[in-house]
């Protein structure tokens, strides 16, 4: 008996060890579902045997004029314009989405008011998320935005969808449950991001360089805990790289004192396009969404309770008209205006104390050769203790961010001090062979984080990015704080609170729109009156796959880089964008006239932005529909004449409006890092190539090229020449100032 036990015990120990080891191996190497790698829910169209091609047919949005008419109906006032259109065309649009509205002017008249359940003020990530959440619960909701969707903080983020490794570190060392809760919530929301918009978001490995051996177990434990918290919402596990492998993955790293690196995974996204997609998806589900509509005052009843808001159309102002104010009636009003939260709260109660502590975050854009195309980097401990990210984005490299108290303004300008600090921090961990130059900065901007104020905090960097929901005595519901990653959760909580506070009744959506444009599938979410936004796929997601760009190349003859860009920016709506693109009159590419020779943005995107995404200004297109202004301020300036011409065709702008667009856009580009001397540049200057010329002081700051010095080479002496002395065509001299080296 004792001998059999002696034999059995080692066997049991060995079996247990084998099972445990096998479990660990399975967990590490288990099959993973990578977002975007699945086949499209709606397969791409194909040619039939008889050679016919049946293009996708997507549902059309209401026009901006129709949306404004709906706003007016809430107070019983009909719009001054009636729209006549075939009902079938409204329900299901053609490939190009061409609109043949006939309008008949009519005088205003009063009808029974049709108030909204909710009026959302603010068209950023949170406001658009609330509109989508409420609409998919069967509520009647309107959203108005003073500028454009994502015109503020929501377009000026670090472009990460992340839980926050630095918040996790604080949660552990400070035993802060709120920090821990924020990280846990963000990691869950990160997965929803990637599932509902796989064309606009992706997984990104991020490297943490290790200088000392003892840092390896510290960072390893931290990244593994990060993986553990993600649980089933995670994807790849973090891993360690030796020095040689770290340099192979990130050749730009400084070799000296490098011990190795830890790599962990987070998400990245195209923030403003995500925001626009949320807003347009909400519109398809029945929400009224209007940009460039400013709230001028709030309306109350005799009991002092809010019943609506007065608004004016800022597009009319841009057209030289006097905008007529009108009322929007609603049972409840939600304030989701980010940094401008307190200005709306003071419309309600002038003496209310402020709850937002604005913090400035500066980012710079560098050429793509500064980072690998598929690997980011984080410096967890900069010279002043802050964190800095260094990430590939849209073919370039984004670096940031700073974190300092700031005043609130619509388009803050990144200061030279902040830009210099970022560049110096970058230089510290890049190879000394790389000269990080101020002239390599293609764009720089400052975003304002709407942090929730903590009266016990000494500096804004220590503030948690938690959100706060509060209500005034008159019924104004305010949601403030938070971060991009948790916008959906914030929206869900805000709508939950609104339903209770305003006694609203949700309902299933019986006739939900076919956002996919196909009868082949039923859109994923069961819209039963509860919150389903964690599985409501956004516009463009249903037909997206990683190989969709090949179908576009084969059908439209697009350039490969353009086709990839379109599918990663528009998903299945890339079919419509490509169809709206003009022929090139060349053998290849067949379609798609670039608005900038340096980037894959094409003319069809401008037309699509106007017809299907409510773009009303050149800035809307250059900054938030395409990302050219964020990628290269000088290139955006050079593309401006083309954009204005295309939008003028679509929106019938007169000469006065075109001139205003020019001035407004150039002024905006100053907040994107455009040189001050360019603020007075004219269209003629740009078209003649003079916009690329700098004075001596700005040449040192902004020029991408240096002087060609005298070079001695045995028996040859090369003359010392400056670029200005070389007799080049005018248009060639302008190119280097906007040119950026892209990682191909």
PDB file of N, CA, C and O in Angstrom, residues 362-433:
ATOM      1  N   UNK A 362      -0.649  69.330 -25.618  1.00  0.00           N
ATOM      2  CA  UNK A 362      -0.041  69.661 -26.907  1.00  0.00           C
ATOM      3  C   UNK A 362       0.490  68.394 -27.569  1.00  0.00           C
ATOM      4  O   UNK A 362       1.087  67.542 -26.905  1.00  0.00           O
ATOM      5  N   UNK A 363       0.253  68.274 -28.875  1.00  0.00           N
ATOM      6  CA  UNK A 363       0.791  67.177 -29.671  1.00  0.00           C
ATOM      7  C   UNK A 363       1.512  67.755 -30.883  1.00  0.00           C
ATOM      8  O   UNK A 363       1.144  68.814 -31.380  1.00  0.00           O
ATOM      9  N   UNK A 364       2.513  67.032 -31.344  1.00  0.00           N
ATOM     10  CA  UNK A 364       3.197  67.412 -32.577  1.00  0.00           C
ATOM     11  C   UNK A 364       3.167  66.228 -33.535  1.00  0.00           C
ATOM     12  O   UNK A 364       3.128  65.068 -33.115  1.00  0.00           O
ATOM     13  N   UNK A 365       3.169  66.548 -34.823  1.00  0.00           N
ATOM     14  CA  UNK A 365       3.226  65.529 -35.874  1.00  0.00           C
ATOM     15  C   UNK A 365       4.584  65.615 -36.556  1.00  0.00           C
ATOM     16  O   UNK A 365       5.016  66.687 -36.982  1.00  0.00           O
ATOM     17  N   UNK A 366       5.235  64.460 -36.658  1.00  0.00           N
ATOM     18  CA  UNK A 366       6.543  64.345 -37.292  1.00  0.00           C
ATOM     19  C   UNK A 366       6.449  63.393 -38.485  1.00  0.00           C
ATOM     20  O   UNK A 366       5.478  62.638 -38.608  1.00  0.00           O
ATOM     21  N   UNK A 367       7.428  63.405 -39.360  1.00  0.00           N
ATOM     22  CA  UNK A 367       7.412  62.482 -40.497  1.00  0.00           C
ATOM     23  C   UNK A 367       7.365  61.022 -40.059  1.00  0.00           C
ATOM     24  O   UNK A 367       7.762  60.674 -38.943  1.00  0.00           O
ATOM     25  N   UNK A 368       6.898  60.178 -40.957  1.00  0.00           N
ATOM     26  CA  UNK A 368       6.734  58.769 -40.630  1.00  0.00           C
ATOM     27  C   UNK A 368       8.019  58.041 -40.326  1.00  0.00           C
ATOM     28  O   UNK A 368       7.999  56.998 -39.662  1.00  0.00           O
ATOM     29  N   UNK A 369       9.172  58.571 -40.770  1.00  0.00           N
ATOM     30  CA  UNK A 369      10.423  57.848 -40.534  1.00  0.00           C
ATOM     31  C   UNK A 369      10.881  57.900 -39.085  1.00  0.00           C
ATOM     32  O   UNK A 369      11.863  57.258 -38.717  1.00  0.00           O
ATOM     33  N   UNK A 370      10.195  58.613 -38.239  1.00  0.00           N
ATOM     34  CA  UNK A 370      10.576  58.679 -36.828  1.00  0.00           C
ATOM     35  C   UNK A 370      10.102  57.465 -36.029  1.00  0.00           C
ATOM     36  O   UNK A 370      10.530  57.268 -34.895  1.00  0.00           O
ATOM     37  N   UNK A 371       9.204  56.672 -36.575  1.00  0.00           N
ATOM     38  CA  UNK A 371       8.706  55.513 -35.834  1.00  0.00           C
ATOM     39  C   UNK A 371       8.371  54.394 -36.808  1.00  0.00           C
ATOM     40  O   UNK A 371       8.063  54.648 -37.973  1.00  0.00           O
ATOM     41  N   UNK A 372       8.418  53.136 -36.349  1.00  0.00           N
ATOM     42  CA  UNK A 372       7.945  52.036 -37.193  1.00  0.00           C
ATOM     43  C   UNK A 372       6.456  52.208 -37.480  1.00  0.00           C
ATOM     44  O   UNK A 372       5.727  52.820 -36.689  1.00  0.00           O
ATOM     45  N   UNK A 373       5.991  51.669 -38.586  1.00  0.00           N
ATOM     46  CA  UNK A 373       4.592  51.868 -38.974  1.00  0.00           C
ATOM     47  C   UNK A 373       3.624  51.084 -38.100  1.00  0.00           C
ATOM     48  O   UNK A 373       2.439  51.403 -38.058  1.00  0.00           O
ATOM     49  N   UNK A 374       4.113  50.061 -37.376  1.00  0.00           N
ATOM     50  CA  UNK A 374       3.222  49.203 -36.596  1.00  0.00           C
ATOM     51  C   UNK A 374       3.645  49.080 -35.129  1.00  0.00           C
ATOM     52  O   UNK A 374       3.277  48.123 -34.458  1.00  0.00           O
ATOM     53  N   UNK A 375       4.396  50.047 -34.622  1.00  0.00           N
ATOM     54  CA  UNK A 375       4.845  49.970 -33.227  1.00  0.00           C
ATOM     55  C   UNK A 375       4.922  51.359 -32.623  1.00  0.00           C
ATOM     56  O   UNK A 375       5.540  52.258 -33.197  1.00  0.00           O
ATOM     57  N   UNK A 376       4.265  51.544 -31.479  1.00  0.00           N
ATOM     58  CA  UNK A 376       4.362  52.797 -30.755  1.00  0.00           C
ATOM     59  C   UNK A 376       5.352  52.694 -29.617  1.00  0.00           C
ATOM     60  O   UNK A 376       5.960  51.639 -29.376  1.00  0.00           O
ATOM     61  N   UNK A 377       5.514  53.797 -28.890  1.00  0.00           N
ATOM     62  CA  UNK A 377       6.455  53.829 -27.775  1.00  0.00           C
ATOM     63  C   UNK A 377       5.916  54.760 -26.702  1.00  0.00           C
ATOM     64  O   UNK A 377       5.298  55.779 -27.007  1.00  0.00           O
ATOM     65  N   UNK A 378       6.148  54.395 -25.453  1.00  0.00           N
ATOM     66  CA  UNK A 378       5.771  55.254 -24.332  1.00  0.00           C
ATOM     67  C   UNK A 378       6.994  55.459 -23.446  1.00  0.00           C
ATOM     68  O   UNK A 378       7.718  54.510 -23.137  1.00  0.00           O
ATOM     69  N   UNK A 379       7.237  56.705 -23.098  1.00  0.00           N
ATOM     70  CA  UNK A 379       8.268  57.029 -22.107  1.00  0.00           C
ATOM     71  C   UNK A 379       7.530  57.278 -20.793  1.00  0.00           C
ATOM     72  O   UNK A 379       6.892  58.319 -20.621  1.00  0.00           O
ATOM     73  N   UNK A 380       7.557  56.308 -19.867  1.00  0.00           N
ATOM     74  CA  UNK A 380       6.738  56.431 -18.659  1.00  0.00           C
ATOM     75  C   UNK A 380       7.262  57.441 -17.658  1.00  0.00           C
ATOM     76  O   UNK A 380       6.560  57.792 -16.711  1.00  0.00           O
ATOM     77  N   UNK A 381       8.475  57.928 -17.852  1.00  0.00           N
ATOM     78  CA  UNK A 381       9.045  58.852 -16.872  1.00  0.00           C
ATOM     79  C   UNK A 381       9.906  59.867 -17.612  1.00  0.00           C
ATOM     80  O   UNK A 381      11.098  59.659 -17.831  1.00  0.00           O
ATOM     81  N   UNK A 382       9.294  60.981 -17.982  1.00  0.00           N
ATOM     82  CA  UNK A 382      10.039  62.037 -18.663  1.00  0.00           C
ATOM     83  C   UNK A 382      10.827  62.848 -17.637  1.00  0.00           C
ATOM     84  O   UNK A 382      10.794  62.567 -16.439  1.00  0.00           O
ATOM     85  N   UNK A 383      11.502  63.885 -18.104  1.00  0.00           N
ATOM     86  CA  UNK A 383      12.363  64.677 -17.228  1.00  0.00           C
ATOM     87  C   UNK A 383      11.600  65.327 -16.091  1.00  0.00           C
ATOM     88  O   UNK A 383      12.168  65.600 -15.028  1.00  0.00           O
ATOM     89  N   UNK A 384      10.304  65.604 -16.290  1.00  0.00           N
ATOM     90  CA  UNK A 384       9.521  66.219 -15.213  1.00  0.00           C
ATOM     91  C   UNK A 384       8.475  65.266 -14.646  1.00  0.00           C
ATOM     92  O   UNK A 384       7.524  65.689 -13.996  1.00  0.00           O
ATOM     93  N   UNK A 385       8.633  63.972 -14.928  1.00  0.00           N
ATOM     94  CA  UNK A 385       7.762  62.973 -14.321  1.00  0.00           C
ATOM     95  C   UNK A 385       6.501  62.661 -15.100  1.00  0.00           C
ATOM     96  O   UNK A 385       5.726  61.788 -14.693  1.00  0.00           O
ATOM     97  N   UNK A 386       6.260  63.347 -16.211  1.00  0.00           N
ATOM     98  CA  UNK A 386       5.064  63.081 -16.999  1.00  0.00           C
ATOM     99  C   UNK A 386       5.310  61.911 -17.952  1.00  0.00           C
ATOM    100  O   UNK A 386       6.409  61.396 -18.070  1.00  0.00           O
ATOM    101  N   UNK A 387       4.248  61.523 -18.652  1.00  0.00           N
ATOM    102  CA  UNK A 387       4.315  60.433 -19.626  1.00  0.00           C
ATOM    103  C   UNK A 387       4.225  61.022 -21.020  1.00  0.00           C
ATOM    104  O   UNK A 387       3.480  61.981 -21.257  1.00  0.00           O
ATOM    105  N   UNK A 388       4.983  60.452 -21.969  1.00  0.00           N
ATOM    106  CA  UNK A 388       4.904  60.917 -23.345  1.00  0.00           C
ATOM    107  C   UNK A 388       4.755  59.711 -24.270  1.00  0.00           C
ATOM    108  O   UNK A 388       5.400  58.676 -24.079  1.00  0.00           O
ATOM    109  N   UNK A 389       3.838  59.833 -25.240  1.00  0.00           N
ATOM    110  CA  UNK A 389       3.619  58.788 -26.229  1.00  0.00           C
ATOM    111  C   UNK A 389       4.270  59.184 -27.551  1.00  0.00           C
ATOM    112  O   UNK A 389       4.371  60.366 -27.888  1.00  0.00           O
ATOM    113  N   UNK A 390       4.646  58.160 -28.295  1.00  0.00           N
ATOM    114  CA  UNK A 390       5.310  58.349 -29.584  1.00  0.00           C
ATOM    115  C   UNK A 390       4.738  57.270 -30.499  1.00  0.00           C
ATOM    116  O   UNK A 390       5.129  56.108 -30.414  1.00  0.00           O
ATOM    117  N   UNK A 391       3.771  57.636 -31.375  1.00  0.00           N
ATOM    118  CA  UNK A 391       2.935  56.638 -32.033  1.00  0.00           C
ATOM    119  C   UNK A 391       2.847  56.857 -33.537  1.00  0.00           C
ATOM    120  O   UNK A 391       2.799  58.002 -34.006  1.00  0.00           O
ATOM    121  N   UNK A 392       2.780  55.766 -34.318  1.00  0.00           N
ATOM    122  CA  UNK A 392       2.491  55.916 -35.744  1.00  0.00           C
ATOM    123  C   UNK A 392       1.013  56.260 -35.931  1.00  0.00           C
ATOM    124  O   UNK A 392       0.146  55.696 -35.253  1.00  0.00           O
ATOM    125  N   UNK A 393       0.729  57.207 -36.829  1.00  0.00           N
ATOM    126  CA  UNK A 393      -0.663  57.596 -37.070  1.00  0.00           C
ATOM    127  C   UNK A 393      -0.801  58.166 -38.476  1.00  0.00           C
ATOM    128  O   UNK A 393      -0.135  59.128 -38.825  1.00  0.00           O
ATOM    129  N   UNK A 394      -1.652  57.536 -39.273  1.00  0.00           N
ATOM    130  CA  UNK A 394      -1.968  58.011 -40.620  1.00  0.00           C
ATOM    131  C   UNK A 394      -0.710  58.211 -41.472  1.00  0.00           C
ATOM    132  O   UNK A 394      -0.620  59.140 -42.269  1.00  0.00           O
ATOM    133  N   UNK A 395       0.286  57.360 -41.304  1.00  0.00           N
ATOM    134  CA  UNK A 395       1.504  57.461 -42.094  1.00  0.00           C
ATOM    135  C   UNK A 395       2.548  58.399 -41.526  1.00  0.00           C
ATOM    136  O   UNK A 395       3.689  58.419 -41.996  1.00  0.00           O
ATOM    137  N   UNK A 396       2.196  59.190 -40.526  1.00  0.00           N
ATOM    138  CA  UNK A 396       3.143  60.084 -39.849  1.00  0.00           C
ATOM    139  C   UNK A 396       3.390  59.579 -38.436  1.00  0.00           C
ATOM    140  O   UNK A 396       2.988  58.476 -38.078  1.00  0.00           O
ATOM    141  N   UNK A 397       4.023  60.381 -37.613  1.00  0.00           N
ATOM    142  CA  UNK A 397       4.292  60.032 -36.221  1.00  0.00           C
ATOM    143  C   UNK A 397       3.728  61.124 -35.327  1.00  0.00           C
ATOM    144  O   UNK A 397       3.990  62.310 -35.541  1.00  0.00           O
ATOM    145  N   UNK A 398       2.953  60.729 -34.324  1.00  0.00           N
ATOM    146  CA  UNK A 398       2.387  61.691 -33.376  1.00  0.00           C
ATOM    147  C   UNK A 398       3.128  61.564 -32.052  1.00  0.00           C
ATOM    148  O   UNK A 398       3.422  60.455 -31.586  1.00  0.00           O
ATOM    149  N   UNK A 399       3.463  62.698 -31.457  1.00  0.00           N
ATOM    150  CA  UNK A 399       4.183  62.713 -30.183  1.00  0.00           C
ATOM    151  C   UNK A 399       3.492  63.674 -29.228  1.00  0.00           C
ATOM    152  O   UNK A 399       3.111  64.777 -29.612  1.00  0.00           O
ATOM    153  N   UNK A 400       3.318  63.265 -28.003  1.00  0.00           N
ATOM    154  CA  UNK A 400       2.725  64.110 -26.979  1.00  0.00           C
ATOM    155  C   UNK A 400       2.355  63.251 -25.779  1.00  0.00           C
ATOM    156  O   UNK A 400       2.549  62.038 -25.794  1.00  0.00           O
ATOM    157  N   UNK A 401       1.923  63.818 -24.730  1.00  0.00           N
ATOM    158  CA  UNK A 401       1.344  65.134 -24.727  1.00  0.00           C
ATOM    159  C   UNK A 401       1.795  65.869 -23.479  1.00  0.00           C
ATOM    160  O   UNK A 401       2.325  65.244 -22.544  1.00  0.00           O
ATOM    161  N   UNK A 402       1.599  67.181 -23.465  1.00  0.00           N
ATOM    162  CA  UNK A 402       1.835  67.965 -22.255  1.00  0.00           C
ATOM    163  C   UNK A 402       0.576  67.954 -21.399  1.00  0.00           C
ATOM    164  O   UNK A 402      -0.469  67.459 -21.805  1.00  0.00           O
ATOM    165  N   UNK A 403       0.677  68.487 -20.220  1.00  0.00           N
ATOM    166  CA  UNK A 403      -0.469  68.511 -19.304  1.00  0.00           C
ATOM    167  C   UNK A 403      -0.296  69.697 -18.367  1.00  0.00           C
ATOM    168  O   UNK A 403       0.460  69.632 -17.410  1.00  0.00           O
ATOM    169  N   UNK A 404      -0.971  70.795 -18.678  1.00  0.00           N
ATOM    170  CA  UNK A 404      -0.803  72.004 -17.879  1.00  0.00           C
ATOM    171  C   UNK A 404      -2.106  72.793 -17.852  1.00  0.00           C
ATOM    172  O   UNK A 404      -2.873  72.755 -18.819  1.00  0.00           O
ATOM    173  N   UNK A 405      -2.388  73.510 -16.769  1.00  0.00           N
ATOM    174  CA  UNK A 405      -3.595  74.340 -16.710  1.00  0.00           C
ATOM    175  C   UNK A 405      -3.614  75.348 -17.855  1.00  0.00           C
ATOM    176  O   UNK A 405      -2.565  75.825 -18.305  1.00  0.00           O
ATOM    177  N   UNK A 406      -4.807  75.664 -18.339  1.00  0.00           N
ATOM    178  CA  UNK A 406      -4.918  76.564 -19.481  1.00  0.00           C
ATOM    179  C   UNK A 406      -6.233  77.323 -19.428  1.00  0.00           C
ATOM    180  O   UNK A 406      -7.149  76.950 -18.696  1.00  0.00           O
ATOM    181  N   UNK A 407      -6.308  78.381 -20.209  1.00  0.00           N
ATOM    182  CA  UNK A 407      -7.569  79.098 -20.392  1.00  0.00           C
ATOM    183  C   UNK A 407      -8.340  78.429 -21.522  1.00  0.00           C
ATOM    184  O   UNK A 407      -7.767  77.774 -22.391  1.00  0.00           O
ATOM    185  N   UNK A 408      -9.652  78.605 -21.518  1.00  0.00           N
ATOM    186  CA  UNK A 408     -10.495  77.955 -22.519  1.00  0.00           C
ATOM    187  C   UNK A 408     -10.635  78.854 -23.742  1.00  0.00           C
ATOM    188  O   UNK A 408     -10.961  80.032 -23.632  1.00  0.00           O
ATOM    189  N   UNK A 409     -10.369  78.276 -24.925  1.00  0.00           N
ATOM    190  CA  UNK A 409     -10.594  78.968 -26.191  1.00  0.00           C
ATOM    191  C   UNK A 409     -10.972  77.929 -27.231  1.00  0.00           C
ATOM    192  O   UNK A 409     -10.726  76.738 -27.050  1.00  0.00           O
ATOM    193  N   UNK A 410     -11.581  78.381 -28.326  1.00  0.00           N
ATOM    194  CA  UNK A 410     -12.064  77.443 -29.332  1.00  0.00           C
ATOM    195  C   UNK A 410     -10.919  76.733 -30.036  1.00  0.00           C
ATOM    196  O   UNK A 410     -10.940  75.520 -30.218  1.00  0.00           O
ATOM    197  N   UNK A 411      -9.903  77.474 -30.458  1.00  0.00           N
ATOM    198  CA  UNK A 411      -8.771  76.883 -31.171  1.00  0.00           C
ATOM    199  C   UNK A 411      -7.452  77.337 -30.540  1.00  0.00           C
ATOM    200  O   UNK A 411      -6.765  78.214 -31.060  1.00  0.00           O
ATOM    201  N   UNK A 412      -7.090  76.750 -29.408  1.00  0.00           N
ATOM    202  CA  UNK A 412      -5.840  77.146 -28.748  1.00  0.00           C
ATOM    203  C   UNK A 412      -4.632  76.811 -29.622  1.00  0.00           C
ATOM    204  O   UNK A 412      -4.671  75.891 -30.441  1.00  0.00           O
ATOM    205  N   UNK A 413      -3.571  77.572 -29.440  1.00  0.00           N
ATOM    206  CA  UNK A 413      -2.356  77.407 -30.237  1.00  0.00           C
ATOM    207  C   UNK A 413      -1.259  76.776 -29.383  1.00  0.00           C
ATOM    208  O   UNK A 413      -1.038  77.183 -28.239  1.00  0.00           O
ATOM    209  N   UNK A 414      -0.601  75.778 -29.937  1.00  0.00           N
ATOM    210  CA  UNK A 414       0.505  75.132 -29.235  1.00  0.00           C
ATOM    211  C   UNK A 414       1.680  76.096 -29.133  1.00  0.00           C
ATOM    212  O   UNK A 414       2.121  76.654 -30.140  1.00  0.00           O
ATOM    213  N   UNK A 415       2.181  76.299 -27.942  1.00  0.00           N
ATOM    214  CA  UNK A 415       3.284  77.232 -27.735  1.00  0.00           C
ATOM    215  C   UNK A 415       4.628  76.612 -28.097  1.00  0.00           C
ATOM    216  O   UNK A 415       4.804  75.393 -28.038  1.00  0.00           O
ATOM    217  N   UNK A 416       5.592  77.464 -28.461  1.00  0.00           N
ATOM    218  CA  UNK A 416       6.921  76.979 -28.817  1.00  0.00           C
ATOM    219  C   UNK A 416       7.603  76.292 -27.639  1.00  0.00           C
ATOM    220  O   UNK A 416       8.390  75.364 -27.819  1.00  0.00           O
ATOM    221  N   UNK A 417       7.292  76.724 -26.425  1.00  0.00           N
ATOM    222  CA  UNK A 417       7.899  76.090 -25.247  1.00  0.00           C
ATOM    223  C   UNK A 417       7.460  74.640 -25.119  1.00  0.00           C
ATOM    224  O   UNK A 417       8.285  73.744 -24.863  1.00  0.00           O
ATOM    225  N   UNK A 418       6.147  74.393 -25.299  1.00  0.00           N
ATOM    226  CA  UNK A 418       5.643  73.016 -25.211  1.00  0.00           C
ATOM    227  C   UNK A 418       6.177  72.159 -26.350  1.00  0.00           C
ATOM    228  O   UNK A 418       6.551  70.997 -26.149  1.00  0.00           O
ATOM    229  N   UNK A 419       6.212  72.730 -27.563  1.00  0.00           N
ATOM    230  CA  UNK A 419       6.747  71.987 -28.704  1.00  0.00           C
ATOM    231  C   UNK A 419       8.205  71.627 -28.457  1.00  0.00           C
ATOM    232  O   UNK A 419       8.634  70.487 -28.688  1.00  0.00           O
ATOM    233  N   UNK A 420       8.981  72.593 -27.959  1.00  0.00           N
ATOM    234  CA  UNK A 420      10.388  72.342 -27.665  1.00  0.00           C
ATOM    235  C   UNK A 420      10.578  71.270 -26.622  1.00  0.00           C
ATOM    236  O   UNK A 420      11.505  70.440 -26.720  1.00  0.00           O
ATOM    237  N   UNK A 421       9.705  71.259 -25.589  1.00  0.00           N
ATOM    238  CA  UNK A 421       9.814  70.238 -24.539  1.00  0.00           C
ATOM    239  C   UNK A 421       9.573  68.853 -25.118  1.00  0.00           C
ATOM    240  O   UNK A 421      10.319  67.906 -24.826  1.00  0.00           O
ATOM    241  N   UNK A 422       8.551  68.697 -25.956  1.00  0.00           N
ATOM    242  CA  UNK A 422       8.260  67.398 -26.559  1.00  0.00           C
ATOM    243  C   UNK A 422       9.437  66.926 -27.411  1.00  0.00           C
ATOM    244  O   UNK A 422       9.863  65.767 -27.330  1.00  0.00           O
ATOM    245  N   UNK A 423       9.990  67.815 -28.217  1.00  0.00           N
ATOM    246  CA  UNK A 423      11.109  67.445 -29.087  1.00  0.00           C
ATOM    247  C   UNK A 423      12.340  67.045 -28.277  1.00  0.00           C
ATOM    248  O   UNK A 423      13.061  66.106 -28.638  1.00  0.00           O
ATOM    249  N   UNK A 424      12.584  67.751 -27.177  1.00  0.00           N
ATOM    250  CA  UNK A 424      13.753  67.411 -26.351  1.00  0.00           C
ATOM    251  C   UNK A 424      13.570  66.055 -25.677  1.00  0.00           C
ATOM    252  O   UNK A 424      14.538  65.295 -25.528  1.00  0.00           O
ATOM    253  N   UNK A 425      12.343  65.744 -25.263  1.00  0.00           N
ATOM    254  CA  UNK A 425      12.080  64.444 -24.649  1.00  0.00           C
ATOM    255  C   UNK A 425      12.226  63.327 -25.680  1.00  0.00           C
ATOM    256  O   UNK A 425      12.730  62.242 -25.366  1.00  0.00           O
ATOM    257  N   UNK A 426      11.783  63.595 -26.902  1.00  0.00           N
ATOM    258  CA  UNK A 426      11.933  62.607 -27.971  1.00  0.00           C
ATOM    259  C   UNK A 426      13.403  62.327 -28.234  1.00  0.00           C
ATOM    260  O   UNK A 426      13.832  61.179 -28.352  1.00  0.00           O
ATOM    261  N   UNK A 427      14.180  63.390 -28.319  1.00  0.00           N
ATOM    262  CA  UNK A 427      15.607  63.248 -28.603  1.00  0.00           C
ATOM    263  C   UNK A 427      16.307  62.401 -27.545  1.00  0.00           C
ATOM    264  O   UNK A 427      17.262  61.673 -27.841  1.00  0.00           O
ATOM    265  N   UNK A 428      15.808  62.462 -26.302  1.00  0.00           N
ATOM    266  CA  UNK A 428      16.462  61.757 -25.198  1.00  0.00           C
ATOM    267  C   UNK A 428      16.429  60.246 -25.363  1.00  0.00           C
ATOM    268  O   UNK A 428      17.333  59.552 -24.886  1.00  0.00           O
ATOM    269  N   UNK A 429      15.404  59.678 -26.015  1.00  0.00           N
ATOM    270  CA  UNK A 429      15.363  58.234 -26.144  1.00  0.00           C
ATOM    271  C   UNK A 429      15.507  57.747 -27.584  1.00  0.00           C
ATOM    272  O   UNK A 429      15.414  56.555 -27.857  1.00  0.00           O
ATOM    273  N   UNK A 430      15.742  58.657 -28.524  1.00  0.00           N
ATOM    274  CA  UNK A 430      16.054  58.248 -29.886  1.00  0.00           C
ATOM    275  C   UNK A 430      17.568  58.233 -30.084  1.00  0.00           C
ATOM    276  O   UNK A 430      18.321  58.873 -29.347  1.00  0.00           O
ATOM    277  N   UNK A 431      17.990  57.522 -31.094  1.00  0.00           N
ATOM    278  CA  UNK A 431      19.412  57.412 -31.394  1.00  0.00           C
ATOM    279  C   UNK A 431      20.026  58.787 -31.630  1.00  0.00           C
ATOM    280  O   UNK A 431      19.411  59.649 -32.272  1.00  0.00           O
ATOM    281  N   UNK A 432      21.227  59.034 -31.108  1.00  0.00           N
ATOM    282  CA  UNK A 432      21.880  60.334 -31.332  1.00  0.00           C
ATOM    283  C   UNK A 432      22.170  60.596 -32.808  1.00  0.00           C
ATOM    284  O   UNK A 432      22.428  61.738 -33.198  1.00  0.00           O
ATOM    285  N   UNK A 433      22.109  59.536 -33.637  1.00  0.00           N
ATOM    286  CA  UNK A 433      22.286  59.727 -35.076  1.00  0.00           C
ATOM    287  C   UNK A 433      21.121  60.501 -35.687  1.00  0.00           C
ATOM    288  O   UNK A 433      21.250  61.076 -36.769  1.00  0.00           O
TER     289      UNK A 433
END
